[in-house]
Coordinates of C-alpha atoms and ligand atoms in Angstrom, one line a residue:
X1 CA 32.9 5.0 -33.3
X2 CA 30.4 2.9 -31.2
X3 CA 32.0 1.1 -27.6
X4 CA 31.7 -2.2 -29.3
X5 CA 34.4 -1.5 -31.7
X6 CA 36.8 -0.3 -29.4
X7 CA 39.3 -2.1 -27.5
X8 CA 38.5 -2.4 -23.6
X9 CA 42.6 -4.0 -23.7
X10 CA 44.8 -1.6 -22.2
X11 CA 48.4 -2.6 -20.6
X12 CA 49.4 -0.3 -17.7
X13 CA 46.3 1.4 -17.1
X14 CA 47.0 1.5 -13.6
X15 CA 49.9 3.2 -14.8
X16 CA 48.5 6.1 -15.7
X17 CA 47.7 9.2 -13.6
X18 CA 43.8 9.6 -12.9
X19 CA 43.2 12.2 -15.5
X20 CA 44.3 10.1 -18.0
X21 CA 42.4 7.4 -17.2
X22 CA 39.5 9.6 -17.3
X23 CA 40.3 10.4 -20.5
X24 CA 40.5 6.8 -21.8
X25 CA 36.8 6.5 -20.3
X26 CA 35.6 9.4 -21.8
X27 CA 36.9 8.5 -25.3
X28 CA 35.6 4.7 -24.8
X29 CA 32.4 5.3 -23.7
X30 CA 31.4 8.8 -25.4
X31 CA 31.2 10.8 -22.5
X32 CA 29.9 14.2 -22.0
X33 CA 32.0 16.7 -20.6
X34 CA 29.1 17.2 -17.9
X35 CA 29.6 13.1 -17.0
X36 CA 33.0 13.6 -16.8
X37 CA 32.5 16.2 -13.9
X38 CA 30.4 14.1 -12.4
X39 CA 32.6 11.1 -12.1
X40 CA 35.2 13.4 -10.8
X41 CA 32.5 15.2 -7.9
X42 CA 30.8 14.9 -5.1
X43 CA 27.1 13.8 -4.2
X44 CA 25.7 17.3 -4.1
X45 CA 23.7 17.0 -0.5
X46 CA 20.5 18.1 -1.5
X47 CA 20.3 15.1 -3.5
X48 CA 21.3 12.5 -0.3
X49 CA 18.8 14.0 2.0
X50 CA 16.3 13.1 -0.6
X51 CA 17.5 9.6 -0.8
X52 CA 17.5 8.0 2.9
X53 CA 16.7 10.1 6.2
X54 CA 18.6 11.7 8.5
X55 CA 21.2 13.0 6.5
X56 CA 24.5 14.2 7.8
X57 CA 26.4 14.3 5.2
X58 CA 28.4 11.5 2.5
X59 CA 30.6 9.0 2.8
X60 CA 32.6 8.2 -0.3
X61 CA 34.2 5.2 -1.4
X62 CA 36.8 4.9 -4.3
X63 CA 35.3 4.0 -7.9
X64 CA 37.9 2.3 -10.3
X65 CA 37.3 0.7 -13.3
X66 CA 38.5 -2.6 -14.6
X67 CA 39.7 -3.2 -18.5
X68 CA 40.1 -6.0 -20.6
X69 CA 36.7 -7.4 -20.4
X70 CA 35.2 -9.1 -24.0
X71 CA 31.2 -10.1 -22.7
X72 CA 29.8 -12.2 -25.9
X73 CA 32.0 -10.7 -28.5
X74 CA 31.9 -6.8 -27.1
X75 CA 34.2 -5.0 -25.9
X76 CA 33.4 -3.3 -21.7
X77 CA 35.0 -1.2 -19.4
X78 CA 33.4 -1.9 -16.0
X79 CA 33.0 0.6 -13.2
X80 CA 33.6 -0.6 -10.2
X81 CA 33.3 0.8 -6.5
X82 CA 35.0 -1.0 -3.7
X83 CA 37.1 -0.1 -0.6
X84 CA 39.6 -3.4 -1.1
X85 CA 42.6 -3.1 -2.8
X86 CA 43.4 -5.8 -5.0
X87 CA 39.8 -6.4 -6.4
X88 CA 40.1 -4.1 -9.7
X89 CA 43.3 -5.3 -10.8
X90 CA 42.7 -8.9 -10.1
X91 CA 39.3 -8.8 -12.7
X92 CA 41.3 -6.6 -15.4
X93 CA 43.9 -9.5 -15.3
X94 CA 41.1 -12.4 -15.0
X95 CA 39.4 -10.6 -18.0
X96 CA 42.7 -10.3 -19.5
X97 CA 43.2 -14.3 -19.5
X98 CA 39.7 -15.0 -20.4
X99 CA 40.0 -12.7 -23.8
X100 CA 42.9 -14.6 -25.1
X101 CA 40.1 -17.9 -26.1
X102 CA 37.3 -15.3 -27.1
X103 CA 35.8 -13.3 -23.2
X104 CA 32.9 -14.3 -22.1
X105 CA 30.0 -15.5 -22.9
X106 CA 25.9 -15.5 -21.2
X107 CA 22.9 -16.8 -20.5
X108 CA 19.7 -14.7 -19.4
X109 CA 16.2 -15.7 -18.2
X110 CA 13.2 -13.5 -18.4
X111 CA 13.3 -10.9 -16.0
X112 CA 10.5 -12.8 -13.8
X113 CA 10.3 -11.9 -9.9
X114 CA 8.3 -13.8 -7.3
X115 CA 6.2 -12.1 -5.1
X116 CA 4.9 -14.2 -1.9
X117 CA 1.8 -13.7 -0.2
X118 CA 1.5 -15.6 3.0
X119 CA -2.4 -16.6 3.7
X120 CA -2.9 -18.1 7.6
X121 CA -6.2 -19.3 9.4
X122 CA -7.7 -22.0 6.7
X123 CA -9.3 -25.4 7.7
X124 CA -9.2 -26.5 4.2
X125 CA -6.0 -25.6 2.7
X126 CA -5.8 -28.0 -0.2
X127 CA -9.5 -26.4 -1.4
X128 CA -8.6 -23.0 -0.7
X129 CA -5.3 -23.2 -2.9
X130 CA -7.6 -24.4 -5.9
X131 CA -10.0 -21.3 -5.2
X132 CA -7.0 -19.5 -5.6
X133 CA -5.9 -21.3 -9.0
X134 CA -9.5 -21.0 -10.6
X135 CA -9.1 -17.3 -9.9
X136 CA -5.8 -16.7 -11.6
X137 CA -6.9 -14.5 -14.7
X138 CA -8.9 -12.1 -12.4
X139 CA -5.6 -12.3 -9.6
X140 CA -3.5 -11.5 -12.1
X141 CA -5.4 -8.5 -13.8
X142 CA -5.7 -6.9 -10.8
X143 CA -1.8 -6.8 -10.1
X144 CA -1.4 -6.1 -13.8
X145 CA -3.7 -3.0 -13.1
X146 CA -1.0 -1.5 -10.4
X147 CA 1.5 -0.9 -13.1
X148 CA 0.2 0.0 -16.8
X149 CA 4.0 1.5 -18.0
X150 CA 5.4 -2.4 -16.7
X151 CA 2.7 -4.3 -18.7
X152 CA 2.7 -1.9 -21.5
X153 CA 6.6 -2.6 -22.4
X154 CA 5.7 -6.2 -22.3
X155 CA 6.0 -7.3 -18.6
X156 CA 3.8 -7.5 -15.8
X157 CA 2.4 -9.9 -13.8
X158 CA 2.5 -13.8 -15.9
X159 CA 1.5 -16.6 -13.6
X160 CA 0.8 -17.5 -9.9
X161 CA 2.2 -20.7 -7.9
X162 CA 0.8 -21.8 -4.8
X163 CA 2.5 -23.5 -2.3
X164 CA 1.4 -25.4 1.5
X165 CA 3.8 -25.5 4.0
X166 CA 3.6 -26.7 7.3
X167 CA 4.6 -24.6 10.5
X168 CA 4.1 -25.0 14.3
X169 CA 2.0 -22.3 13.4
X170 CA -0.6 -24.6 10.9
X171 CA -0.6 -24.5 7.8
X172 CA 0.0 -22.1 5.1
X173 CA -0.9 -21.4 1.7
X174 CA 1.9 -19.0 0.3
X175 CA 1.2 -17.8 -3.1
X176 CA 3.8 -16.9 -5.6
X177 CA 2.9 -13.9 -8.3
X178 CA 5.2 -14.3 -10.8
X179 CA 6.0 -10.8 -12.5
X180 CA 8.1 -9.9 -15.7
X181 CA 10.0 -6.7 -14.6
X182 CA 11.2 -5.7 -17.8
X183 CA 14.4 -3.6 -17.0
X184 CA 13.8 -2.7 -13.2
X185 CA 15.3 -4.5 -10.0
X186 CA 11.6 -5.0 -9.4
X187 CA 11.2 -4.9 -5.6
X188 CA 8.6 -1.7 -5.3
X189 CA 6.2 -2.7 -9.1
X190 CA 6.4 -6.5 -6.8
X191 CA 5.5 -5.3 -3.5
X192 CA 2.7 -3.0 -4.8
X193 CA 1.3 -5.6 -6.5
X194 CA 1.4 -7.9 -3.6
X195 CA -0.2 -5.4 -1.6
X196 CA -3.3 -4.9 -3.8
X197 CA -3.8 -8.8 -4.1
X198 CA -3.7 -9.4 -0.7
X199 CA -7.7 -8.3 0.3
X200 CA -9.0 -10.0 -2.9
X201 CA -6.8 -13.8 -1.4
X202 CA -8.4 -13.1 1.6
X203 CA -12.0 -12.7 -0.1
X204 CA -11.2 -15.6 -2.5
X205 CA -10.2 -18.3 0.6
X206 CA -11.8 -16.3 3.8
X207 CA -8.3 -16.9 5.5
X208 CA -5.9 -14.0 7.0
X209 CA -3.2 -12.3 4.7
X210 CA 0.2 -11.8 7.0
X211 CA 3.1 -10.9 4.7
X212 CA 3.3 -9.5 1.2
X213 CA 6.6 -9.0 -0.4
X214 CA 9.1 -9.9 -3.1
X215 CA 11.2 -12.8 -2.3
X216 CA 14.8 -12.4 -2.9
X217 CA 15.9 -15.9 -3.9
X218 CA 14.9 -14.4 -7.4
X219 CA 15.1 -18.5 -8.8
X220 CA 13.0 -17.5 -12.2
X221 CA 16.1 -14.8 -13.1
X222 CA 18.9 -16.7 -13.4
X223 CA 22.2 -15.7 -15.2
X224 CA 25.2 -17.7 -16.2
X225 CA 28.3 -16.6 -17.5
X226 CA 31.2 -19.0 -18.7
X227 CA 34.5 -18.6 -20.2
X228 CA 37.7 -20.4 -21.0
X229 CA 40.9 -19.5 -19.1
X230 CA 44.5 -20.1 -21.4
X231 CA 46.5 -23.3 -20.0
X232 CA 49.5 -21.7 -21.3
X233 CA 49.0 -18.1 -19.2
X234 CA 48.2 -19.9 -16.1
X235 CA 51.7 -21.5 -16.7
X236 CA 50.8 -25.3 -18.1
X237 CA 48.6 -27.9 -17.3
X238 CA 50.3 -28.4 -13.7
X239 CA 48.2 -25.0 -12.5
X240 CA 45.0 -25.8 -14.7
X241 CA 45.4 -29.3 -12.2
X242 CA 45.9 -26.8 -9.1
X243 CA 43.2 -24.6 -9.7
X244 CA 40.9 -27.5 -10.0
X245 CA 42.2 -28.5 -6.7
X246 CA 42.0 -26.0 -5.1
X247 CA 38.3 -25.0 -6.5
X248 CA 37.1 -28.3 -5.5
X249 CA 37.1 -27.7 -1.7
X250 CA 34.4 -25.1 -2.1
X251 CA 32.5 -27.5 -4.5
X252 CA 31.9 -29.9 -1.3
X253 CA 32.9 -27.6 2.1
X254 CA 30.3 -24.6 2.9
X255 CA 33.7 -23.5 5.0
X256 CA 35.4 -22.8 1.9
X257 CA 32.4 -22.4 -0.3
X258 CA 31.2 -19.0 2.1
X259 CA 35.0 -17.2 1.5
X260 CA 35.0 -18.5 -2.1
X261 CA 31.6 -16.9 -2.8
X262 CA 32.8 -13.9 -1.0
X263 CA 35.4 -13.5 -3.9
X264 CA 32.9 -13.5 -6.4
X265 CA 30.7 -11.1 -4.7
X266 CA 33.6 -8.6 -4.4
X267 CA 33.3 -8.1 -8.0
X268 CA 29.5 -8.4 -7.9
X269 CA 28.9 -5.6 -5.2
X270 CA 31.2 -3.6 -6.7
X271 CA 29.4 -3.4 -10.2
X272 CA 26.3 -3.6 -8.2
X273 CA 26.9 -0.6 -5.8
X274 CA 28.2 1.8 -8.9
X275 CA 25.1 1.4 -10.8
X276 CA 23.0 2.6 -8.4
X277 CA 21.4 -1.5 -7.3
X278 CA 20.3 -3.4 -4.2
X279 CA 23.7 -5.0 -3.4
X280 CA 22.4 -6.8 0.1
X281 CA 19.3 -8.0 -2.6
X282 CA 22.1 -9.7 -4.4
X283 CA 23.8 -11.1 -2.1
X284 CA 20.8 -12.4 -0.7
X285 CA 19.8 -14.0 -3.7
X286 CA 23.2 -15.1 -4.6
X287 CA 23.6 -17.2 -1.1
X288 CA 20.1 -18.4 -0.5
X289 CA 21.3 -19.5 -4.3
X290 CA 24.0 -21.1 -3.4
X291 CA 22.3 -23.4 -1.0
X292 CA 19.1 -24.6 -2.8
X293 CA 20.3 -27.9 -2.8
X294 CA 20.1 -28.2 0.8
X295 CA 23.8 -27.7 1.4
X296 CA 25.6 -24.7 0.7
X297 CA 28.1 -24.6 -2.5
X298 CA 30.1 -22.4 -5.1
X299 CA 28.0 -20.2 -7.4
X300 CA 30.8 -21.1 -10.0
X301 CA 32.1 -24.3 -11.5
X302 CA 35.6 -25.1 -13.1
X303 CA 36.5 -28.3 -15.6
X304 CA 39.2 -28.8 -18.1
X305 CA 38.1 -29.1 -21.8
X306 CA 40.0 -31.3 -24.1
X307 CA 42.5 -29.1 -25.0
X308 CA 43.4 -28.6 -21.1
X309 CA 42.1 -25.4 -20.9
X310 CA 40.3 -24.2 -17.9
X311 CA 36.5 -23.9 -18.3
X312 CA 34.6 -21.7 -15.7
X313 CA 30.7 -21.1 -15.2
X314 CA 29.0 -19.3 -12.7
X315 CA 25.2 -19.3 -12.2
X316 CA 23.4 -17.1 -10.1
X317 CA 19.9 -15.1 -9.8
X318 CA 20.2 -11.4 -10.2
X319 CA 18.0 -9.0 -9.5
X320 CA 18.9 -5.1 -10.4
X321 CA 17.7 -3.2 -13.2
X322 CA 18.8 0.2 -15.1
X323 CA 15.9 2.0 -14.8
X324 CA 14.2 2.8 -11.0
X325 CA 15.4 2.4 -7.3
X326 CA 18.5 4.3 -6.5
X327 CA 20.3 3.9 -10.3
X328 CA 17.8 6.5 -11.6
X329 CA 18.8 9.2 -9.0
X330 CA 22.5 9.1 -8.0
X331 CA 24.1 11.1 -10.8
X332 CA 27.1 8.9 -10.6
X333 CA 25.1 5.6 -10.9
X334 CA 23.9 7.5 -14.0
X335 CA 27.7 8.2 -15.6
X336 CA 28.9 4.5 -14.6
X337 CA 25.7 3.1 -16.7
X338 CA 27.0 5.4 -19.6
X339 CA 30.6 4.0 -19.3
X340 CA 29.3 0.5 -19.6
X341 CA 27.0 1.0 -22.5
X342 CA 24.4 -1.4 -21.8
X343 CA 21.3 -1.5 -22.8
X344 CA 18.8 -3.4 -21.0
X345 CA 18.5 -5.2 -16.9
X346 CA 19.8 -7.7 -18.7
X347 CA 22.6 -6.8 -20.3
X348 CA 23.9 -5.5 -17.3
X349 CA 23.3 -9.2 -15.5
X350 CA 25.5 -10.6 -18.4
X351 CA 27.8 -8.3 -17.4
X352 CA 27.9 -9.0 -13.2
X353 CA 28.1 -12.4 -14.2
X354 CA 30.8 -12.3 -16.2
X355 CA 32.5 -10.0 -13.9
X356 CA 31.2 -12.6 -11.1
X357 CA 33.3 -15.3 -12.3
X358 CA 36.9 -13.5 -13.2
X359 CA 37.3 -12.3 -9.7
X360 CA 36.7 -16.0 -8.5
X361 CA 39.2 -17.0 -11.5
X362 CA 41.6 -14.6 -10.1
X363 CA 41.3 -15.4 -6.3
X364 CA 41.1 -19.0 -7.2
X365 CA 43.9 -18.7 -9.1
X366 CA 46.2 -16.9 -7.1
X367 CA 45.1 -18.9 -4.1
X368 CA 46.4 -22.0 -6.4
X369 CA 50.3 -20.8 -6.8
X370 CA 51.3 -18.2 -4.7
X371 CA 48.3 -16.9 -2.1
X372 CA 47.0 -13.8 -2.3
X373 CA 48.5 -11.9 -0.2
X374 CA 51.5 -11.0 -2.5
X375 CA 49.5 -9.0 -4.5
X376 CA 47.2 -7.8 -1.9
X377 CA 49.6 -6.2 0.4
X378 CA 51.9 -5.3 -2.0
X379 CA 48.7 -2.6 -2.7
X380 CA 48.3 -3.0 0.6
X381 CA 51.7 -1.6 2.1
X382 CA 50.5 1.8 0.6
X383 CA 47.8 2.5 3.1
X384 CA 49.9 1.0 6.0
X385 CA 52.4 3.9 5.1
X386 CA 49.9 6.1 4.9
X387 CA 48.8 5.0 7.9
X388 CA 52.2 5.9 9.7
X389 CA 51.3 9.0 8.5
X390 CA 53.6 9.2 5.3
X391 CA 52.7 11.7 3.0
X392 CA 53.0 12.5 -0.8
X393 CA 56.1 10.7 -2.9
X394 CA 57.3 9.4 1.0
X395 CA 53.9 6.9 0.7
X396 CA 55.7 5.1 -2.5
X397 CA 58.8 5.2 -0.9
X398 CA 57.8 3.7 2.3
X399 CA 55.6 1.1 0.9
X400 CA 58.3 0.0 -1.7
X401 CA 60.9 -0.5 1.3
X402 CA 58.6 -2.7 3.3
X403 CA 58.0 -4.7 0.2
X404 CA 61.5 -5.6 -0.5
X405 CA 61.7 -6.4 3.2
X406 CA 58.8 -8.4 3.2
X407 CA 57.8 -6.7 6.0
X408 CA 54.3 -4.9 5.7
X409 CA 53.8 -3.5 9.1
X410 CA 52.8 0.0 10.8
X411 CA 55.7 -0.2 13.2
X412 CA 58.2 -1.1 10.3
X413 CA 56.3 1.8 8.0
X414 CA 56.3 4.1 11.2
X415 CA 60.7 3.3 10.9
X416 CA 61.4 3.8 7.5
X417 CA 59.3 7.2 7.6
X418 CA 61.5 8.2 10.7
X419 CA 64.9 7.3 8.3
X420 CA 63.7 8.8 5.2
X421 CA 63.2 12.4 7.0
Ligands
NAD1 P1 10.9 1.7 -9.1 O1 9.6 1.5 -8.5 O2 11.7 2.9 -8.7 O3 10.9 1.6 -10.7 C1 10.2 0.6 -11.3 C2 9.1 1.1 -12.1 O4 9.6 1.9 -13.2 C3 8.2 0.0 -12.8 O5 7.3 -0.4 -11.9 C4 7.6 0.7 -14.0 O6 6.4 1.3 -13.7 C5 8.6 1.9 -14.3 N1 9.4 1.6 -15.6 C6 9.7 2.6 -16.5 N2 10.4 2.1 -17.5 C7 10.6 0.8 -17.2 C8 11.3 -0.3 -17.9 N3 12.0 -0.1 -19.0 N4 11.3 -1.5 -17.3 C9 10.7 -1.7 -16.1 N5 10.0 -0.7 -15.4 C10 10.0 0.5 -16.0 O7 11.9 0.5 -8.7 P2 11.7 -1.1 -8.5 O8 12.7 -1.7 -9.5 O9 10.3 -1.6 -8.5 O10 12.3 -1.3 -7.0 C11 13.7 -1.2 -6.7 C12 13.9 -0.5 -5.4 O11 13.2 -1.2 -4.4 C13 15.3 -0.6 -5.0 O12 15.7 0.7 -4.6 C14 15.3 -1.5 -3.8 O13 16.4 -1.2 -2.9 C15 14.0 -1.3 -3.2 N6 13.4 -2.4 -2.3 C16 14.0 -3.7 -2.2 C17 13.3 -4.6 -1.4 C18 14.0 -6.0 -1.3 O14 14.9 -6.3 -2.1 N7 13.5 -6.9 -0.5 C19 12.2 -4.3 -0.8 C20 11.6 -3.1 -0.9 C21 12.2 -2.1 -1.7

């Protein structure tokens, strides 16, 4: 049986001791028994000295997965690594919500990136940026040259844009290569490209080339993802009407709008950082996103639909792929493509998105009716006992006293260990 026509639903998952879960994976997601060890392994070292320099040795985060999630009528698990409690269970109960009027659904440009080539040291800047124009079909050969696989699976480079701006250092004529990157983040096919062009714009205007690189507001490769959240599970109209309030301040306060984006980018990262992407790409994108209008605002949006419902969209450029960069040599990037079952770069957008906007919907939510910190250091109170130094079955024991309590505090957790042995 294909992933799409099983049930990513599961009550109590984090119930369950890890083994089983892995076993739920495994079955979802037609796992080998060779993934499987991955998943439960270490980076071999070999492996992270060839990725960055100067390698001492690994440091591991936890990777969890979050359930429930329906993305355009399909069924997903989503792998998620993260180091703050909370964050998985809040998107398995967001995507839990969301299912009940159909999951989510998407929107996905063409994979286009800009590359920006910054020419300095022209008189006649408006001139030179024509030269530039009435060269376009040579320009964009020669890029298209750099990267035969790209252009033959349909992508490559597809337009130029050229741009004056004004600077106390004179003007400059900033070209924009705009390049379909098919199913890779994008950043090294861009840069190369750049990097070729840059002798012929020099040739082509007689001005000086300075920088040529990718930009990360990726504007051309934009995804939105919306869904509808059940009146009646958020408990009636009255907390469809307090959700909306609440959202509202980080429609019009960058204050409000940075944490509330930071919610969204906890699910985003997470996703991001298991398959292997660019997460400070992202987040790049995602803010210098959020304040193209000159003020900074929420990636997502929230309304209520005629039948009261909730209604949330979130739009935001992202640029990672499933093929290239660090995703096509960390075996465990590998696996937690596997476990999703995508497809294409795309695909995989659709599915940050979505995942995007239910860990606003959660925080949102929870922010709305009783805060978040009930839930977070009730998860929380675990590593404070640990943190007193409780060990084994004494960790539940100890966190489950300060919780009745309400008291989540390493003196208090130090107490309780003391009376408990
Ligand atoms: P890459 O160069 O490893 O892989 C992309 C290449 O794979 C393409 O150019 C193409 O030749 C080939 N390819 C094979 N099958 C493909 C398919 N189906 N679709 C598309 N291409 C296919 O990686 P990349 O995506 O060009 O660059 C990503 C890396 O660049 C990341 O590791 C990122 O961290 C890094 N980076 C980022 C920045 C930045 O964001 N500012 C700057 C420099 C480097």
């Amino acid at each position: 049986m294909s992933s799409s026509k099983k049930s990513s639903k599961v009550s109590g998952f984090y119930k369950m001791p890890v083994e089983k879960r892995i076993e739920f994976v495994k079955e979802f997601s037609d796992l080998a028994e060779e993934d499987v060890n991955i998943i439960s392994s270490s980076l071999d070292i070999e492996t992270a000295d060839r990725m960055v320099e100067n390698v001492l040795g690994k440091f591991e985060l936890p990777l969890g997965l979050a359930v429930n999630f329906v993305i355009n009528g399909k069924d997903y698990i989503i792998p998620m690594v993260t180091e703050e409690s909370s964050v998985i269970a809040a998107a398995s109960n967001a995507a839990k919500i969301a299912r009940i009027k159909g999951g989510f659904t998407t929107e996905c440009s063409s994979p286009l990136m800009i590359g920006q080539l910054q020419l300095l040291h022209i008189d006649d800047v408006a001139g030179a940026a024509q030269k530039i124009m009435n060269h376009k079909k040579e320009i964009l050969q020669v890029a298209n040259d750099q990267d035969k696989i790209l252009v033959d699976l349909g992508g490559g480079a597809k337009d130029l844009e050229v741009r004056i701006l004004d600077s106390p250092m004179g003007k400059m004529i900033i070209t924009h290569l705009i390049v379909d990157v098919r199913d890779a983040m994008g950043a090294n096919a861009v840069n190369t490209m750049c990097e070729a062009l840059a002798p012929i714009l020099e040739e082509i205007t007689g001005g000086k080339i300075r920088l040529k690189i990718l930009s990360n507001l990726a504007d051309k490769r934009l995804v939105k993802a919306k869904a509808v959240f059940d009146k009646e599970k958020m408990g009636g109209e009255k907390a469809v009407d307090a959700f909306l309030e609440s959202y509202t301040l980080a429609s019009i306060d960058p204050y409000r709008a940075a944490t509330h984006n930071k919610g969204i980018m906890n699910g985003i990262d997470s996703l991001i950082i298991a398959t292997g992407n660019d997460f400070r790409a992202v987040e790049a994108g995602a803010h210098a996103y959020a304040a193209r209008n000159g003020q900074y605002t929420s990636l997502t949006s929230y309304s209520k639909n005629e039948n009261g419902d909730l209604v949330g969209e979130i739009e935001l450029p992202l640029a990672i792929g499933i093929v290239g960069g660090a995703g096509n040599i960390h075996p465990k990037a590998k696996v937690c493509k596997k476990v999703l079952g995508i497809k294409t770069a795309q695909e995989l957008s659709e599915v940050v998105a979505s995942l995007g906007l239910a860990q606003n919907f959660a925080a949102v939510f929870a922010l709305s009716t009783v805060g978040i910190q009930k839930g977070h250091m009730s998860l929380h109170a675990k590593n404070i006992a640990v943190m007193a130094g409780a060990k084994n079955h004494e960790i539940d024991k100890v966190a489950e006293q300060m919780i009745k309590e309400g008291k989540i505090k390493l003196d208090r957790a130090k107490e309780i260990l003391a009376e408990i042995r």
